[in-house]
PDB file of C-alpha atoms and ligand atoms in Angstrom:
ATOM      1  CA  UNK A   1      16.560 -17.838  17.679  1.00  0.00           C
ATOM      2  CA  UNK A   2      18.833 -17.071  14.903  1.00  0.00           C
ATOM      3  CA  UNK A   3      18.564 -13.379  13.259  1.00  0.00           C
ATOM      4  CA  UNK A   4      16.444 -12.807  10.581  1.00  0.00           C
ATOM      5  CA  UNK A   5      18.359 -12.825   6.864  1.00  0.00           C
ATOM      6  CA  UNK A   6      15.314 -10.397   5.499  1.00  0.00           C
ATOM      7  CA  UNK A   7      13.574  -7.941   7.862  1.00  0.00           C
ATOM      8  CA  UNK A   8       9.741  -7.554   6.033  1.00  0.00           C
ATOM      9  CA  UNK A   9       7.684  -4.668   7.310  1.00  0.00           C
ATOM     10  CA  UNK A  10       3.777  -4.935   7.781  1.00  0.00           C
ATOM     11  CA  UNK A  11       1.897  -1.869   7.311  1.00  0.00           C
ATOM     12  CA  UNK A  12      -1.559  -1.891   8.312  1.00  0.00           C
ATOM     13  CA  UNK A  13      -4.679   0.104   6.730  1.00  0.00           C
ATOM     14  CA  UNK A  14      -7.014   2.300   8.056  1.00  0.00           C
ATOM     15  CA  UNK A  15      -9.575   3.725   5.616  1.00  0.00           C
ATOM     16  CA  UNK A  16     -11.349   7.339   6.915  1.00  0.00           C
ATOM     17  CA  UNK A  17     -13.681   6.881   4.213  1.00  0.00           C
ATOM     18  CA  UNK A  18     -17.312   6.550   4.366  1.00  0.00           C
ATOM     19  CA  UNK A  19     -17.010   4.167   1.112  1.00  0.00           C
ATOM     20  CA  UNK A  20     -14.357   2.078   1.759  1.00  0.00           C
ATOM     21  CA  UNK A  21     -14.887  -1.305  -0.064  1.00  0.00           C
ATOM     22  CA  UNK A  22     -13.349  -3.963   2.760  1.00  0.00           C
ATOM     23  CA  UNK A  23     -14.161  -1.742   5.928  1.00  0.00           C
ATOM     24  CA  UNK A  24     -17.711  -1.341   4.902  1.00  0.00           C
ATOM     25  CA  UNK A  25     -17.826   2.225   6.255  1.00  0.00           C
ATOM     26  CA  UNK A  26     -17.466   0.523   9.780  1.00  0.00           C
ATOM     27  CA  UNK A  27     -14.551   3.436  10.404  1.00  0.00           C
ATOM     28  CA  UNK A  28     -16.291   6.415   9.181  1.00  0.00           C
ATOM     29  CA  UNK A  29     -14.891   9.024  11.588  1.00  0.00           C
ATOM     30  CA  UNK A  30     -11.740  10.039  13.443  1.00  0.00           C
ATOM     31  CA  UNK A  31     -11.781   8.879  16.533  1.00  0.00           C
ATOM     32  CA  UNK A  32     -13.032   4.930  15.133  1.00  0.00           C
ATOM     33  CA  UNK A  33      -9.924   5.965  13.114  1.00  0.00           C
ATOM     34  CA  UNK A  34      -7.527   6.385  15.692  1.00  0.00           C
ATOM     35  CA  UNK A  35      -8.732   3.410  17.542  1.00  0.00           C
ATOM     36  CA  UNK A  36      -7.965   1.404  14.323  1.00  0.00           C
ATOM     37  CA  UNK A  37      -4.703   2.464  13.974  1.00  0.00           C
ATOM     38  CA  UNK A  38      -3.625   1.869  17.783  1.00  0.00           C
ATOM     39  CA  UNK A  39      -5.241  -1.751  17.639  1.00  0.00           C
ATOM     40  CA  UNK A  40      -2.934  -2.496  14.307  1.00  0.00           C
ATOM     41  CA  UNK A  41       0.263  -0.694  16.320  1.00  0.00           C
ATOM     42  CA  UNK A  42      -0.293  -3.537  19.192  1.00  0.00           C
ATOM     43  CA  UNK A  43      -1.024  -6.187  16.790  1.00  0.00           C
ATOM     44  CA  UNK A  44       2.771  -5.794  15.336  1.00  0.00           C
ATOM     45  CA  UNK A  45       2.509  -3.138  12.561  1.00  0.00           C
ATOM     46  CA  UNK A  46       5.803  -1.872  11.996  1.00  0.00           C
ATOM     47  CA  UNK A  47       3.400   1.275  10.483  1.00  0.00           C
ATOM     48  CA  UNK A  48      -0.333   2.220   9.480  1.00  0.00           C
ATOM     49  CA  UNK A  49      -1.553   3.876   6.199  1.00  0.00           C
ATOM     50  CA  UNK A  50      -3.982   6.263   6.606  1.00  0.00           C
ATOM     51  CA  UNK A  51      -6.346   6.785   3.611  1.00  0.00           C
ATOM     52  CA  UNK A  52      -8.519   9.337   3.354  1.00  0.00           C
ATOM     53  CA  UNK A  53      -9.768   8.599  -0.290  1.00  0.00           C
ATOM     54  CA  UNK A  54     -11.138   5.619  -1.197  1.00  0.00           C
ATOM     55  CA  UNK A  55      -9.202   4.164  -4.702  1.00  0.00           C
ATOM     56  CA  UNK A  56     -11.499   1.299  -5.332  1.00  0.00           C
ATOM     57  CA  UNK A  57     -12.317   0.660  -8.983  1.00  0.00           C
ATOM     58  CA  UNK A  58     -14.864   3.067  -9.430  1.00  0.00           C
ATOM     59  CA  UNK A  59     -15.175   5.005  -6.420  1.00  0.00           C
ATOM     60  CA  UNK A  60     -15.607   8.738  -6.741  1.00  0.00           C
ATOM     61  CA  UNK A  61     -13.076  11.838  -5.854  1.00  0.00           C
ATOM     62  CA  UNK A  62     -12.736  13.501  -2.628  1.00  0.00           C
ATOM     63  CA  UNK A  63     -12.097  16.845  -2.326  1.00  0.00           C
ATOM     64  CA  UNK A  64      -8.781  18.218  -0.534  1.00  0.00           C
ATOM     65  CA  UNK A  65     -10.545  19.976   2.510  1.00  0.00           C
ATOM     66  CA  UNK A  66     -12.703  17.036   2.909  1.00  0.00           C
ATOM     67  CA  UNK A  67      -9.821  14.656   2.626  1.00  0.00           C
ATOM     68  CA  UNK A  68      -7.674  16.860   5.243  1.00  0.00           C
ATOM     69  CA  UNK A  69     -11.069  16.808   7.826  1.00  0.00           C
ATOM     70  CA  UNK A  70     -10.789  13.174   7.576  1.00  0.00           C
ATOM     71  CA  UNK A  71      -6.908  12.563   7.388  1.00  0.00           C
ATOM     72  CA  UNK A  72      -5.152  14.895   9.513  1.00  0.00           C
ATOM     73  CA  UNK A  73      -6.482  14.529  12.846  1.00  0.00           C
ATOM     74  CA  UNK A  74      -5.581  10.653  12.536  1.00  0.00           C
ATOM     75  CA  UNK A  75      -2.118  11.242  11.383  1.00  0.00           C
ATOM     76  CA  UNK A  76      -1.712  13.780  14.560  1.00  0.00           C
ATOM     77  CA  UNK A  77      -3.461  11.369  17.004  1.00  0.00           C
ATOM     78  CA  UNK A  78      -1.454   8.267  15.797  1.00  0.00           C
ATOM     79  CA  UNK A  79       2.404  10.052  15.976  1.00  0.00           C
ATOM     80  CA  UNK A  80       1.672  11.518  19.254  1.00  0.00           C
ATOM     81  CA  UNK A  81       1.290   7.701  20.371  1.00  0.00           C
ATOM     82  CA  UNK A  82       4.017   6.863  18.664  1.00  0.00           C
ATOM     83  CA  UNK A  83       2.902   4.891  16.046  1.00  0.00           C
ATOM     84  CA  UNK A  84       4.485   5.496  12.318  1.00  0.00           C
ATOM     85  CA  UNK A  85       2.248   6.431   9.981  1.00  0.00           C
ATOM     86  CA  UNK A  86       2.069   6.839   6.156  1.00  0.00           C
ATOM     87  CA  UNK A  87      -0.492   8.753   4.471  1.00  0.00           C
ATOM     88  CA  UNK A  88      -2.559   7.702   1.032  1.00  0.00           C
ATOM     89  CA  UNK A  89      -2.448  10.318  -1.305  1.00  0.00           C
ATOM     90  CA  UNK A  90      -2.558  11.649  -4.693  1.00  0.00           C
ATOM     91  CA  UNK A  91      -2.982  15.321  -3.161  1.00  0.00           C
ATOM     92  CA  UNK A  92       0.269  17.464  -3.103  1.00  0.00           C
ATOM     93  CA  UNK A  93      -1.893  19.940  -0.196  1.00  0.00           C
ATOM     94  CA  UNK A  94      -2.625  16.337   1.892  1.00  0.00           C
ATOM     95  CA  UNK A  95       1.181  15.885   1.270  1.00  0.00           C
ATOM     96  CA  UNK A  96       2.477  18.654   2.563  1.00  0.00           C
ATOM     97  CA  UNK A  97      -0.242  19.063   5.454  1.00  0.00           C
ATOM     98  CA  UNK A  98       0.713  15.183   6.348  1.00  0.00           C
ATOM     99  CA  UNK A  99       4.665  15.893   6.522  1.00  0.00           C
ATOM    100  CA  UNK A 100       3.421  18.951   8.602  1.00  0.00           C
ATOM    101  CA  UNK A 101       1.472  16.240  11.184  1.00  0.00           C
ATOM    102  CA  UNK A 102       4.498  14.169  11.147  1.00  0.00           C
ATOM    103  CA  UNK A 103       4.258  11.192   8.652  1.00  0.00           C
ATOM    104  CA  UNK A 104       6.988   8.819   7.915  1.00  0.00           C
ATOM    105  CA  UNK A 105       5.872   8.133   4.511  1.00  0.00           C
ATOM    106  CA  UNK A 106       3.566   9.362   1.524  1.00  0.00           C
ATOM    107  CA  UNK A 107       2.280   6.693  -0.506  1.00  0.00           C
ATOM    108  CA  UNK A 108       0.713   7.661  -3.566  1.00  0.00           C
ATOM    109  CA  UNK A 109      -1.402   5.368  -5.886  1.00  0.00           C
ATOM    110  CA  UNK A 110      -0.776   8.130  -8.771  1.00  0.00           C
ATOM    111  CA  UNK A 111       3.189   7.676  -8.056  1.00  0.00           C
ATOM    112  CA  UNK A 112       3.070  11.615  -7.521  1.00  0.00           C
ATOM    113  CA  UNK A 113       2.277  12.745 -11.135  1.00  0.00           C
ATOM    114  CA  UNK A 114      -0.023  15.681  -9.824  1.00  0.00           C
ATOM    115  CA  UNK A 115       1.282  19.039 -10.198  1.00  0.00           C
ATOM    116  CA  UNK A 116       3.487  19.981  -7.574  1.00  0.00           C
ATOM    117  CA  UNK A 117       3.169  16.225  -5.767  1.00  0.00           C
ATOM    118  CA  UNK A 118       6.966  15.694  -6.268  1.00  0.00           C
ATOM    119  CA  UNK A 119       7.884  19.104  -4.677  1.00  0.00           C
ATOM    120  CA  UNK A 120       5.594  18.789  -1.608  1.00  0.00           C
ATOM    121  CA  UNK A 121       7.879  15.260  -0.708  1.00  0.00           C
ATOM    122  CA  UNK A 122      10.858  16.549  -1.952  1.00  0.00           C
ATOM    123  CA  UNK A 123      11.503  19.422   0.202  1.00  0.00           C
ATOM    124  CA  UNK A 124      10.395  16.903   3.279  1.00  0.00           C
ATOM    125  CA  UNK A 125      13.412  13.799   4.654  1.00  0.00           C
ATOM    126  CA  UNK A 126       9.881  11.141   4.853  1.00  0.00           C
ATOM    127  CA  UNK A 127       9.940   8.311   2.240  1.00  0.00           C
ATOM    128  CA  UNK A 128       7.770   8.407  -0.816  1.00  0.00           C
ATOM    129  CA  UNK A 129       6.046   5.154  -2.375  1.00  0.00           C
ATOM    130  CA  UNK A 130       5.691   5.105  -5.900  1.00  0.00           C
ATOM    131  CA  UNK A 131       2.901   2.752  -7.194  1.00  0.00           C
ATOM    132  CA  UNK A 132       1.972   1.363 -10.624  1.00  0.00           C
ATOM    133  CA  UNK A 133      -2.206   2.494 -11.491  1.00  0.00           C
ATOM    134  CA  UNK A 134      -3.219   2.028 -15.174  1.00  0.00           C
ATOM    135  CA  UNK A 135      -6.024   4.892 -15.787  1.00  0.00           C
ATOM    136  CA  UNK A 136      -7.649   5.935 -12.484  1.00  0.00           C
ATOM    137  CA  UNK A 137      -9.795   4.674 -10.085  1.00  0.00           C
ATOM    138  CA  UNK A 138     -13.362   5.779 -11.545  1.00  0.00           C
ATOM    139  CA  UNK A 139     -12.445   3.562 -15.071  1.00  0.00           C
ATOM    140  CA  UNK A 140      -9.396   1.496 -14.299  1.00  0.00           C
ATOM    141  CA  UNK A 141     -10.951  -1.882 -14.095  1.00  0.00           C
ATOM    142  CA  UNK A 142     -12.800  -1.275 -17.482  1.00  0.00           C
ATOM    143  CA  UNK A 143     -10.904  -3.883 -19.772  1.00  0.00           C
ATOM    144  CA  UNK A 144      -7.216  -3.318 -18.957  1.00  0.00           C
ATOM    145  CA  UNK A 145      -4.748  -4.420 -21.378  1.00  0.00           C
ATOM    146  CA  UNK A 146      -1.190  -4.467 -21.779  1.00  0.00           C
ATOM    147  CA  UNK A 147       1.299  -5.832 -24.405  1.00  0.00           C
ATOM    148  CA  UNK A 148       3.943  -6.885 -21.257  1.00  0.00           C
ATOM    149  CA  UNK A 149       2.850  -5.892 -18.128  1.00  0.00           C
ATOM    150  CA  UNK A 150       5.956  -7.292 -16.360  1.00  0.00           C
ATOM    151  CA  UNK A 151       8.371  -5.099 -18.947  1.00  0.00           C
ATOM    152  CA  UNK A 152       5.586  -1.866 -18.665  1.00  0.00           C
ATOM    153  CA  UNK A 153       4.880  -1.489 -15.245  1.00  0.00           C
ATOM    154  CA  UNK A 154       8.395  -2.106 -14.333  1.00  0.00           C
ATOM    155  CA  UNK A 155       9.442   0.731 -16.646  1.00  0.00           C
ATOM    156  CA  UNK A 156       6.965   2.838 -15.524  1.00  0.00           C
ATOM    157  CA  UNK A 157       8.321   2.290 -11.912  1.00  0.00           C
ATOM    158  CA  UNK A 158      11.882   2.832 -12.864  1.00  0.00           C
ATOM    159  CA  UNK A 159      10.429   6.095 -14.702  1.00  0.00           C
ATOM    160  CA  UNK A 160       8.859   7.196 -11.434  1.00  0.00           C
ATOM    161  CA  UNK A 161      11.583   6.542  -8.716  1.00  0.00           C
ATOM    162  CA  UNK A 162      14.094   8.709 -11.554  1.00  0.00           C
ATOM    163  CA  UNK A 163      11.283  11.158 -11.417  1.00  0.00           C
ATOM    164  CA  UNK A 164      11.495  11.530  -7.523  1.00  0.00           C
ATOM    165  CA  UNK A 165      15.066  11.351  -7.752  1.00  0.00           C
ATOM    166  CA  UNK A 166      15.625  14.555  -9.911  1.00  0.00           C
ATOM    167  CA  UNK A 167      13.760  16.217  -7.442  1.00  0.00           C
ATOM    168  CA  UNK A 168      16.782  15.151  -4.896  1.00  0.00           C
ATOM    169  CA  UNK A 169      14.719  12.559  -3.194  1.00  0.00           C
ATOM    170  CA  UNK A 170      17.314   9.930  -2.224  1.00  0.00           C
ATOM    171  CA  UNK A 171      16.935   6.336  -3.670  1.00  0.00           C
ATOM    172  CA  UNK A 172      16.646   5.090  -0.183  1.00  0.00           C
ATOM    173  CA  UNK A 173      13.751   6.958   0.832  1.00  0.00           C
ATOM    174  CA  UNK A 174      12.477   5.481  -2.391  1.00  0.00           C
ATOM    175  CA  UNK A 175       9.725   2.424  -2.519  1.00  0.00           C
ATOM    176  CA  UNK A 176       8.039   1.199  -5.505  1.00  0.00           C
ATOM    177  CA  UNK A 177       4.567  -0.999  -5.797  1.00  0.00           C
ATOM    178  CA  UNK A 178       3.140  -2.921  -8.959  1.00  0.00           C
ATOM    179  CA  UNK A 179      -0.126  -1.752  -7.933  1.00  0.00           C
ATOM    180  CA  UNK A 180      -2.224  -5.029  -7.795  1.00  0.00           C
ATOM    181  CA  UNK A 181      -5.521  -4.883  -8.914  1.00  0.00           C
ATOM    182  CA  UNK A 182      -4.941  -0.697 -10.171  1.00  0.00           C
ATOM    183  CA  UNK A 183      -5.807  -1.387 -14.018  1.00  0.00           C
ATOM    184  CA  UNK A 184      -4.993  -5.176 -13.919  1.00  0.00           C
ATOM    185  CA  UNK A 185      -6.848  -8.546 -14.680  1.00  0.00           C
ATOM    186  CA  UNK A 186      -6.192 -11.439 -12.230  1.00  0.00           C
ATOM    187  CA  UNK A 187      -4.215 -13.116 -14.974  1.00  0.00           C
ATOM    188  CA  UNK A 188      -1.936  -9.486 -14.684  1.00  0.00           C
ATOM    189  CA  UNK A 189      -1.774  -9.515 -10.920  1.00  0.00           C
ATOM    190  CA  UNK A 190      -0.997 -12.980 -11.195  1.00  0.00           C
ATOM    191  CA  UNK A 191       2.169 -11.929 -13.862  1.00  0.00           C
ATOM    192  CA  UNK A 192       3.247  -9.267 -11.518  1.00  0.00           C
ATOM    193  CA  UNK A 193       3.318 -11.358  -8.448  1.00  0.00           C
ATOM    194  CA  UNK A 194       5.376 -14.244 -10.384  1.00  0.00           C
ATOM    195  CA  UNK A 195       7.583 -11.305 -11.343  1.00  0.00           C
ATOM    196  CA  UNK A 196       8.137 -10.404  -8.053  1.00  0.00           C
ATOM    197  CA  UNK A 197      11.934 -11.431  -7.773  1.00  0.00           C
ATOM    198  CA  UNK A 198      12.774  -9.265 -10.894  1.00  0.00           C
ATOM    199  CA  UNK A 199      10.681  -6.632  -9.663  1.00  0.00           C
ATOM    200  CA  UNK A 200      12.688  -7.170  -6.063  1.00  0.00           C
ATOM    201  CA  UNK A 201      15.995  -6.912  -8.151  1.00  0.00           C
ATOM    202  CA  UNK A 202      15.384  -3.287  -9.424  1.00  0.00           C
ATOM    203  CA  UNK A 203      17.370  -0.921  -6.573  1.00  0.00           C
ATOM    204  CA  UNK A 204      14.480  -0.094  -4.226  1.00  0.00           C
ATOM    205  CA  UNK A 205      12.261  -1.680  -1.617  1.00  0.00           C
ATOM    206  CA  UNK A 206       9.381  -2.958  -2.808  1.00  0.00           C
ATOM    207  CA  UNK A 207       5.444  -2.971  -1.156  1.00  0.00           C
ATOM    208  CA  UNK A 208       3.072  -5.398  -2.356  1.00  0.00           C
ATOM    209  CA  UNK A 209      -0.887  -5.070  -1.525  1.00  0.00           C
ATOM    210  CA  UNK A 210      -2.814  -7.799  -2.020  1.00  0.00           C
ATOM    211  CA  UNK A 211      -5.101  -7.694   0.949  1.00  0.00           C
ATOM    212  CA  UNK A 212      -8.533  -8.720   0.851  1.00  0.00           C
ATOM    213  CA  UNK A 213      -8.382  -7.362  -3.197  1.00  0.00           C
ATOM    214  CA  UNK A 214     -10.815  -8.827  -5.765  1.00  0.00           C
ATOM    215  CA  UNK A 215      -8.092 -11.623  -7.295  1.00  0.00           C
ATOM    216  CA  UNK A 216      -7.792 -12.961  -3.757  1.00  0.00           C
ATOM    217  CA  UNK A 217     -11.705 -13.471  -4.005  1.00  0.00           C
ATOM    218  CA  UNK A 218     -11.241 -15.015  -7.686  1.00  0.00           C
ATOM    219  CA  UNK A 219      -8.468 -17.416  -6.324  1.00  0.00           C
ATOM    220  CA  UNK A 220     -10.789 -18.407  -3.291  1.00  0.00           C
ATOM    221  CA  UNK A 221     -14.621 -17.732  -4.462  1.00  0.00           C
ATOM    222  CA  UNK A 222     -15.242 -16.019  -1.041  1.00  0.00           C
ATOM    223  CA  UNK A 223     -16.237 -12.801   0.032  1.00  0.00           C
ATOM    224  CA  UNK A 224     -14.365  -9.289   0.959  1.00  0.00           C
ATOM    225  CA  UNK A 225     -14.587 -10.201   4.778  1.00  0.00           C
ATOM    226  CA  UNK A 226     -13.860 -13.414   3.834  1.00  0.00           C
ATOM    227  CA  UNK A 227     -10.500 -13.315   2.705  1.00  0.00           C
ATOM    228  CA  UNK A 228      -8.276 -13.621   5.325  1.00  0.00           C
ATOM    229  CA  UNK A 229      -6.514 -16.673   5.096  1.00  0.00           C
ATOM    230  CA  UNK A 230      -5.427 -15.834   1.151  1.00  0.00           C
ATOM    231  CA  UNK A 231      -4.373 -12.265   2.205  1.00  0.00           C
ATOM    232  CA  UNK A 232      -1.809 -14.197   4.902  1.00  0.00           C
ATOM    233  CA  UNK A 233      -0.883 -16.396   2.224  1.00  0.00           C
ATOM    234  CA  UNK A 234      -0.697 -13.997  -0.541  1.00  0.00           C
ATOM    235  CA  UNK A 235       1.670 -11.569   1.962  1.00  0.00           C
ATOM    236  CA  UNK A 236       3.488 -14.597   2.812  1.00  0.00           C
ATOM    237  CA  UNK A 237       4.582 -15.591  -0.376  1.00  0.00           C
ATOM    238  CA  UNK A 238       5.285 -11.742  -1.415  1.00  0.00           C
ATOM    239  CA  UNK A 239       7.318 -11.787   1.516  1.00  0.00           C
ATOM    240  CA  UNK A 240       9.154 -15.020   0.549  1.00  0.00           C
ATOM    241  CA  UNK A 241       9.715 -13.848  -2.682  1.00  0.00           C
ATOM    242  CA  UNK A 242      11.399 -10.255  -1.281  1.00  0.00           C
ATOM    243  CA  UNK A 243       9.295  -7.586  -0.824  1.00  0.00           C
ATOM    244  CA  UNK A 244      10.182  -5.786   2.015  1.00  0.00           C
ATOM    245  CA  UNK A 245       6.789  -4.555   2.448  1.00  0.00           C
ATOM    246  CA  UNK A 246       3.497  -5.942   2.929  1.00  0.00           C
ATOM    247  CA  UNK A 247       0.234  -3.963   2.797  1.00  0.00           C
ATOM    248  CA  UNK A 248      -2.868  -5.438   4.706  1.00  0.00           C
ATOM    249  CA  UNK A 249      -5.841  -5.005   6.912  1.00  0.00           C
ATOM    250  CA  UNK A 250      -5.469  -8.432   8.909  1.00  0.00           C
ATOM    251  CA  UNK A 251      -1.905  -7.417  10.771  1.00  0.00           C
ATOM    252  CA  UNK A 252      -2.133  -9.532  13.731  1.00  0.00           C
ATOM    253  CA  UNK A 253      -2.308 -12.926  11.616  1.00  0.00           C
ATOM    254  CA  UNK A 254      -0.491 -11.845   8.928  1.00  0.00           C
ATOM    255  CA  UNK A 255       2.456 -10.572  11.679  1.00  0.00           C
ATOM    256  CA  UNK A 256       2.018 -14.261  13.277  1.00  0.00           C
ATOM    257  CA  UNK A 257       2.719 -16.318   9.551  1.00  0.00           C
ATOM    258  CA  UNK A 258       6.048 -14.411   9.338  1.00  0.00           C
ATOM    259  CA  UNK A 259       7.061 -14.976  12.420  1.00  0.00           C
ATOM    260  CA  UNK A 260       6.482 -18.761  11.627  1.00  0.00           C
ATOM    261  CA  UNK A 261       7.686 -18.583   8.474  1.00  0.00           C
ATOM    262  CA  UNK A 262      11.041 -16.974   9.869  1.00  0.00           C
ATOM    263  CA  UNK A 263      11.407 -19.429  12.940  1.00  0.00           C
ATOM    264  CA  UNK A 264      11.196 -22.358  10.530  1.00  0.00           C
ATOM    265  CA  UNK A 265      13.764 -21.019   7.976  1.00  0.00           C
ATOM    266  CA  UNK A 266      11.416 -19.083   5.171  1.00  0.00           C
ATOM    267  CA  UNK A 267      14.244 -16.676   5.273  1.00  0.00           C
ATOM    268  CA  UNK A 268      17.283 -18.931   4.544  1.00  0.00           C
TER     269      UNK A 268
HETATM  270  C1  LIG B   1      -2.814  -0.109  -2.460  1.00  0.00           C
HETATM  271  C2  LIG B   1      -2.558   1.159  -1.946  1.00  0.00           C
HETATM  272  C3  LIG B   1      -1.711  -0.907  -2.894  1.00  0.00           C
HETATM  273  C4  LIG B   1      -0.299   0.918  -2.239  1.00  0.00           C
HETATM  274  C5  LIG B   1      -4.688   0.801  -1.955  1.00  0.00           C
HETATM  275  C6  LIG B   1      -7.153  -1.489  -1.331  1.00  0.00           C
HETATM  276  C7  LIG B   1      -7.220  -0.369  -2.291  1.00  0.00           C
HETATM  277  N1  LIG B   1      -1.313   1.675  -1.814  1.00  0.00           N
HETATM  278  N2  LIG B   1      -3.752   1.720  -1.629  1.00  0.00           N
HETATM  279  N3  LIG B   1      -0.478  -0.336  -2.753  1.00  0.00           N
HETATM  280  N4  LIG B   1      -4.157  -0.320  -2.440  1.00  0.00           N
HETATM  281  N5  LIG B   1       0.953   1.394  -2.132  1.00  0.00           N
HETATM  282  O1  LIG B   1      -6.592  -1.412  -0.253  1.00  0.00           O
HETATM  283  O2  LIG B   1      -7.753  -2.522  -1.700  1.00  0.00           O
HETATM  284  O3  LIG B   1      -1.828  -2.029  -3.399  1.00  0.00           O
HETATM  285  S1  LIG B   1      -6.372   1.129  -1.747  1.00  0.00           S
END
């Protein structure tokens, strides 16, 4: 088979959080954790995201020792298998503690505007993803509006990834995320995602995370464990239209539709 023209990355989730929206709470502790995050390795993930806090709209704040109880032992477990793992964070002290453990990546809904967020990655060589959130989890969702949300979440992004950079984090450790569904409508998720090649055109790898999210149930009508088959095609097409990385919970059929897509020319 001919070599692939784009190389898209899967990164699968695992939520340690008794709240989590999609999971149910069906991974409350560590070691259901861990077990997660080895099953996604097999099924293809080129790395897992381990969340410790849940962001859904509305969901409550987690304290930092409570969020290190739940976090660190899975980042630990998972690198000493080998997997790669990036962490969930808006907590400089999970930052750090993460790096510590031995995480490729920090990805951080509040693209790291907490105080001292940008020095605990910048003193680290692990990459940093910067996402787009209008507001914050508890009110986000409470009648978002923008004038252009292409033109203002792209600045914002630009705004971040300069941030990161005067901190001497290299632009190629750099990824940036529109954030879908953090402070958006589906008719803004659904702006974003056509503005995906622009967004692709800006300098830095790009994530998108669509996965079982709230516009794939408006597109469909079905339920959270009901949205698999929109998730694959909503990574698909993200993937298609250049993002180099792709955020979701199904990684064994969403890794199986790229490898179709690829052996039947998506990538030309
Ligand atoms: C995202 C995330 C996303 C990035 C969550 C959920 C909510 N991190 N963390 N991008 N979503 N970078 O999984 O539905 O879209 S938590």
């Amino acid at each position: 088979m001919r070599e692939p023209t784009t190389n898209p990355r899967v990164m699968g989730i695992v939520n340690v959080t008794p709240d989590s929206f999609s999971d149910g709470g069906r991974f409350l502790d560590v070691g259901s954790a861990i077990a997660q995050g080895l099953r996604l390795h097999e099924e293809g993930a080129d790395l897992v995201d381990v969340g410790g806090e849940s962001t859904r709209p509305g969901a409550a704040a987690v304290d930092v020792a409570e969020e290190l109880r739940r976090v660190i032992p899975v980042v630990e477990a998972l690198v000493s298998e080998g997997v790669e793992v990036s962490v969930d964070t808006m907590k400089p002290e999970v930052m750090r503690a993460a790096i510590g453990a031995g995480a490729a990546m920090i990805n951080d809904v509040n693209a790291f505007r907490a105080a001292g967020a940008i020095e605990a990655i910048a003193s680290s060589k692990v990459d940093a993803c910067v996402m787009h959130m209008k507001g914050t989890p508890e009110t986000m969702q409470a009648d978002p509006r923008y004038d252009d949300v292409v033109a203002e979440v792209s600045a914002y992004l630009v705004e971040r990834a300069r941030a990161l950079e005067a901190a001497g984090v290299a632009p190629e450790r750099i990824v940036i995320d529109p954030g879908f569904g953090f402070g958006k409508t589906l008719e803004h998720n659904v702006a974003l995602f056509r503005a995906l090649p622009a967004i692709c055109s800006m300098g830095y790898p790009v994530l998108v995370g669509l996965s079982r999210k709230k516009s794939i149930g408006d597109i469909t009508g079905r339920k959270v464990d009901e949205r698999v088959a929109g998730s694959v095609a909503a990574a698909l097409l993200a993937v298609q239209n250049g993002a180099n990385l792709v955020r979701v919970h199904d990684v064994r059929e969403t890794v199986d539709a790229i490898k179709v897509w690829r052996a039947l020319g998506g990538d030309r």
